[in-house]
Amino acid sequence: MENSKLHGKILIRNIPFEIQLKELKKIYENFGKILSVRLPKKTPKQHKGFAFIEFEKIEEAKKAVLSTQNVHLFSRHLCVNLLKNV
């Protein structure tokens, strides 16, 4: 399968609890077209501290990982990884 046809999905861990879905999306939309963002909830008002973002192209996902893997938000170091397509 050709790389340009693969979607790119990333996992972001250690997300500060102050960050909301729309803020996270705003940060990552700078790297390419986002197909979906999932921020699992612990309670109706609080997320679990990790998220999945799917980009239209795998190259966009790789760029997002490289650009944000050393970012600190609200004193928390984000852990960002590219997920393998299966």
Coordinates of N, CA and C in Angstrom, one line a residue:
M1 N 0.8 -1.2 0.0 CA 0.0 0.0 0.0 C 0.9 1.2 0.0
E2 N 0.5 2.2 -0.7 CA 1.3 3.5 -0.9 C 1.1 4.3 0.4
N3 N 2.2 4.9 0.9 CA 2.2 5.8 2.1 C 1.2 6.9 2.0
S4 N 1.0 7.5 0.8 CA 0.2 8.7 0.7 C -1.3 8.3 0.9
K5 N -1.6 7.0 0.8 CA -3.0 6.6 1.0 C -3.3 6.2 2.4
L6 N -2.3 6.1 3.2 CA -2.5 5.7 4.6 C -2.8 6.9 5.5
H7 N -3.8 6.7 6.4 CA -4.1 7.7 7.3 C -3.1 7.6 8.5
G8 N -2.8 8.7 9.1 CA -1.9 8.7 10.2 C -2.6 9.0 11.5
K9 N -2.4 8.1 12.5 CA -3.0 8.2 13.8 C -1.9 8.4 14.8
I10 N -2.1 9.3 15.8 CA -1.1 9.5 16.8 C -1.8 9.4 18.2
L11 N -1.0 9.0 19.2 CA -1.4 8.9 20.5 C -0.7 10.0 21.3
I12 N -1.4 10.8 22.1 CA -0.9 11.9 22.9 C -1.2 11.5 24.3
R13 N -0.1 11.3 25.1 CA -0.3 11.0 26.6 C 0.2 12.1 27.4
N14 N -0.2 12.1 28.7 CA 0.2 13.1 29.7 C -0.4 14.5 29.4
I15 N -1.6 14.5 28.8 CA -2.3 15.8 28.5 C -2.8 16.4 29.8
P16 N -2.5 17.7 30.0 CA -3.0 18.4 31.3 C -4.5 18.3 31.3
F17 N -5.1 18.2 32.5 CA -6.5 18.1 32.6 C -7.2 19.5 32.3
E18 N -6.4 20.5 32.3 CA -7.0 21.9 31.9 C -7.3 22.0 30.5
I19 N -6.6 21.2 29.6 CA -6.8 21.2 28.2 C -8.1 20.5 27.8
Q20 N -8.9 21.2 26.9 CA -10.1 20.6 26.4 C -10.0 20.2 25.0
L21 N -10.9 19.5 24.5 CA -10.9 18.9 23.1 C -10.7 20.0 22.0
K22 N -11.4 21.1 22.1 CA -11.2 22.1 21.0 C -9.8 22.7 21.1
E23 N -9.2 22.9 22.3 CA -7.9 23.4 22.4 C -6.9 22.5 21.8
L24 N -7.0 21.2 22.1 CA -6.1 20.2 21.6 C -6.2 20.1 20.0
K25 N -7.4 20.2 19.5 CA -7.6 20.2 18.1 C -7.0 21.4 17.4
K26 N -7.1 22.5 18.1 CA -6.5 23.8 17.5 C -5.0 23.7 17.4
I27 N -4.4 23.1 18.4 CA -2.9 22.9 18.4 C -2.5 22.0 17.2
Y28 N -3.2 20.9 17.0 CA -2.8 19.9 16.1 C -3.3 20.1 14.6
E29 N -4.3 21.0 14.5 CA -4.7 21.2 13.1 C -3.7 22.0 12.3
N30 N -2.7 22.5 12.9 CA -1.6 23.2 12.2 C -0.7 22.3 11.4
F31 N -0.8 21.0 11.7 CA 0.0 20.0 11.0 C -0.6 19.3 9.8
G32 N -1.9 19.5 9.7 CA -2.6 18.9 8.5 C -4.1 18.7 8.8
K33 N -4.8 18.1 7.9 CA -6.2 17.9 8.0 C -6.5 16.7 9.0
I34 N -7.3 17.1 10.0 CA -7.6 16.1 11.1 C -9.0 15.5 10.7
L35 N -9.0 14.1 10.7 CA -10.2 13.4 10.4 C -11.0 13.1 11.7
S36 N -10.3 12.9 12.8 CA -11.0 12.6 14.1 C -10.0 12.9 15.3
V37 N -10.7 13.3 16.4 CA -10.0 13.5 17.6 C -10.8 12.8 18.7
R38 N -10.2 12.0 19.5 CA -10.8 11.3 20.6 C -10.1 11.5 21.9
L39 N -10.8 12.1 22.8 CA -10.3 12.4 24.2 C -11.1 11.7 25.2
P40 N -10.8 10.4 25.5 CA -11.6 9.6 26.4 C -11.8 10.3 27.8
K41 N -13.0 10.1 28.3 CA -13.4 10.8 29.5 C -13.3 9.8 30.7
K42 N -12.9 10.4 31.8 CA -12.9 9.6 33.1 C -14.3 9.9 33.8
T43 N -14.7 11.1 33.8 CA -16.0 11.5 34.3 C -16.6 12.5 33.2
P44 N -17.9 12.9 33.3 CA -18.4 13.8 32.3 C -17.6 15.1 32.1
K45 N -16.9 15.5 33.2 CA -16.2 16.8 33.1 C -14.7 16.7 33.1
Q46 N -14.2 15.5 33.1 CA -12.7 15.3 33.1 C -12.3 14.2 32.2
H47 N -11.3 14.5 31.4 CA -10.7 13.4 30.5 C -9.7 12.6 31.2
K48 N -9.2 11.5 30.6 CA -8.3 10.6 31.2 C -6.8 11.0 31.0
G49 N -6.6 12.1 30.2 CA -5.2 12.5 30.1 C -4.5 12.0 28.9
F50 N -5.2 11.4 28.0 CA -4.6 10.9 26.7 C -5.6 11.1 25.6
A51 N -5.1 11.2 24.3 CA -6.0 11.4 23.2 C -5.5 10.7 21.9
F52 N -6.4 10.4 21.0 CA -6.0 9.9 19.7 C -6.4 10.9 18.7
I53 N -5.5 11.2 17.7 CA -5.9 12.1 16.6 C -5.5 11.4 15.3
E54 N -6.4 11.4 14.4 CA -6.2 10.8 13.1 C -6.1 11.9 12.0
F55 N -5.0 11.9 11.3 CA -4.8 12.8 10.2 C -5.1 12.2 8.9
E56 N -5.4 13.0 7.9 CA -5.7 12.5 6.6 C -4.5 11.8 5.9
K57 N -3.3 12.3 6.2 CA -2.1 11.7 5.6 C -1.1 11.3 6.7
I58 N -0.4 10.2 6.5 CA 0.6 9.7 7.5 C 1.7 10.7 7.6
E59 N 2.1 11.5 6.6 CA 3.1 12.5 6.7 C 2.8 13.6 7.6
E60 N 1.5 13.9 7.7 CA 1.0 15.0 8.6 C 1.1 14.5 10.0
A61 N 0.8 13.2 10.3 CA 0.9 12.7 11.6 C 2.4 12.6 12.1
K62 N 3.3 12.2 11.1 CA 4.7 12.2 11.5 C 5.2 13.6 11.8
K63 N 4.7 14.6 11.1 CA 5.2 16.0 11.3 C 4.6 16.5 12.7
A64 N 3.4 16.1 13.1 CA 2.8 16.4 14.3 C 3.6 15.8 15.5
V65 N 4.0 14.5 15.3 CA 4.8 13.9 16.4 C 6.2 14.5 16.5
L66 N 6.9 14.8 15.4 CA 8.2 15.4 15.5 C 8.1 16.8 16.1
S67 N 7.1 17.5 15.8 CA 7.0 18.9 16.3 C 6.5 19.1 17.7
T68 N 5.8 18.1 18.2 CA 5.2 18.2 19.6 C 5.7 17.2 20.6
Q69 N 6.7 16.4 20.3 CA 7.1 15.4 21.2 C 7.9 15.9 22.4
N70 N 8.4 17.2 22.3 CA 9.1 17.8 23.4 C 8.4 19.0 24.0
V71 N 7.1 19.1 23.7 CA 6.3 20.2 24.2 C 5.8 20.0 25.6
H72 N 5.8 21.1 26.4 CA 5.3 21.2 27.7 C 4.1 22.1 27.7
L73 N 3.0 21.5 28.2 CA 1.7 22.3 28.4 C 1.4 22.3 29.9
F74 N 1.2 23.4 30.5 CA 0.8 23.5 31.9 C 1.8 22.7 32.7
S75 N 3.1 22.8 32.4 CA 4.2 22.1 33.1 C 4.2 20.5 32.9
R76 N 3.4 20.0 32.0 CA 3.4 18.6 31.7 C 4.0 18.3 30.4
H77 N 4.9 17.4 30.3 CA 5.6 17.0 29.1 C 4.7 16.0 28.3
L78 N 4.3 16.5 27.1 CA 3.5 15.6 26.3 C 4.3 14.4 25.7
C79 N 3.7 13.2 25.7 CA 4.3 12.0 25.1 C 3.5 11.7 23.9
V80 N 4.1 11.9 22.7 CA 3.4 11.8 21.4 C 4.0 10.7 20.6
N81 N 3.2 9.7 20.2 CA 3.7 8.6 19.4 C 2.8 8.4 18.2
L82 N 3.4 8.0 17.1 CA 2.7 7.6 15.9 C 2.2 6.1 16.1
L83 N 1.0 5.9 15.8 CA 0.4 4.5 15.9 C 0.5 3.8 14.6
K84 N 0.8 2.6 14.6 CA 1.0 1.8 13.3 C -0.4 1.5 12.7
N85 N -0.4 1.6 11.4 CA -1.6 1.2 10.6 C -1.7 -0.3 10.6
V86 N -2.8 -0.9 10.8 CA -2.9 -2.4 10.7 C -3.8 -2.8 9.6

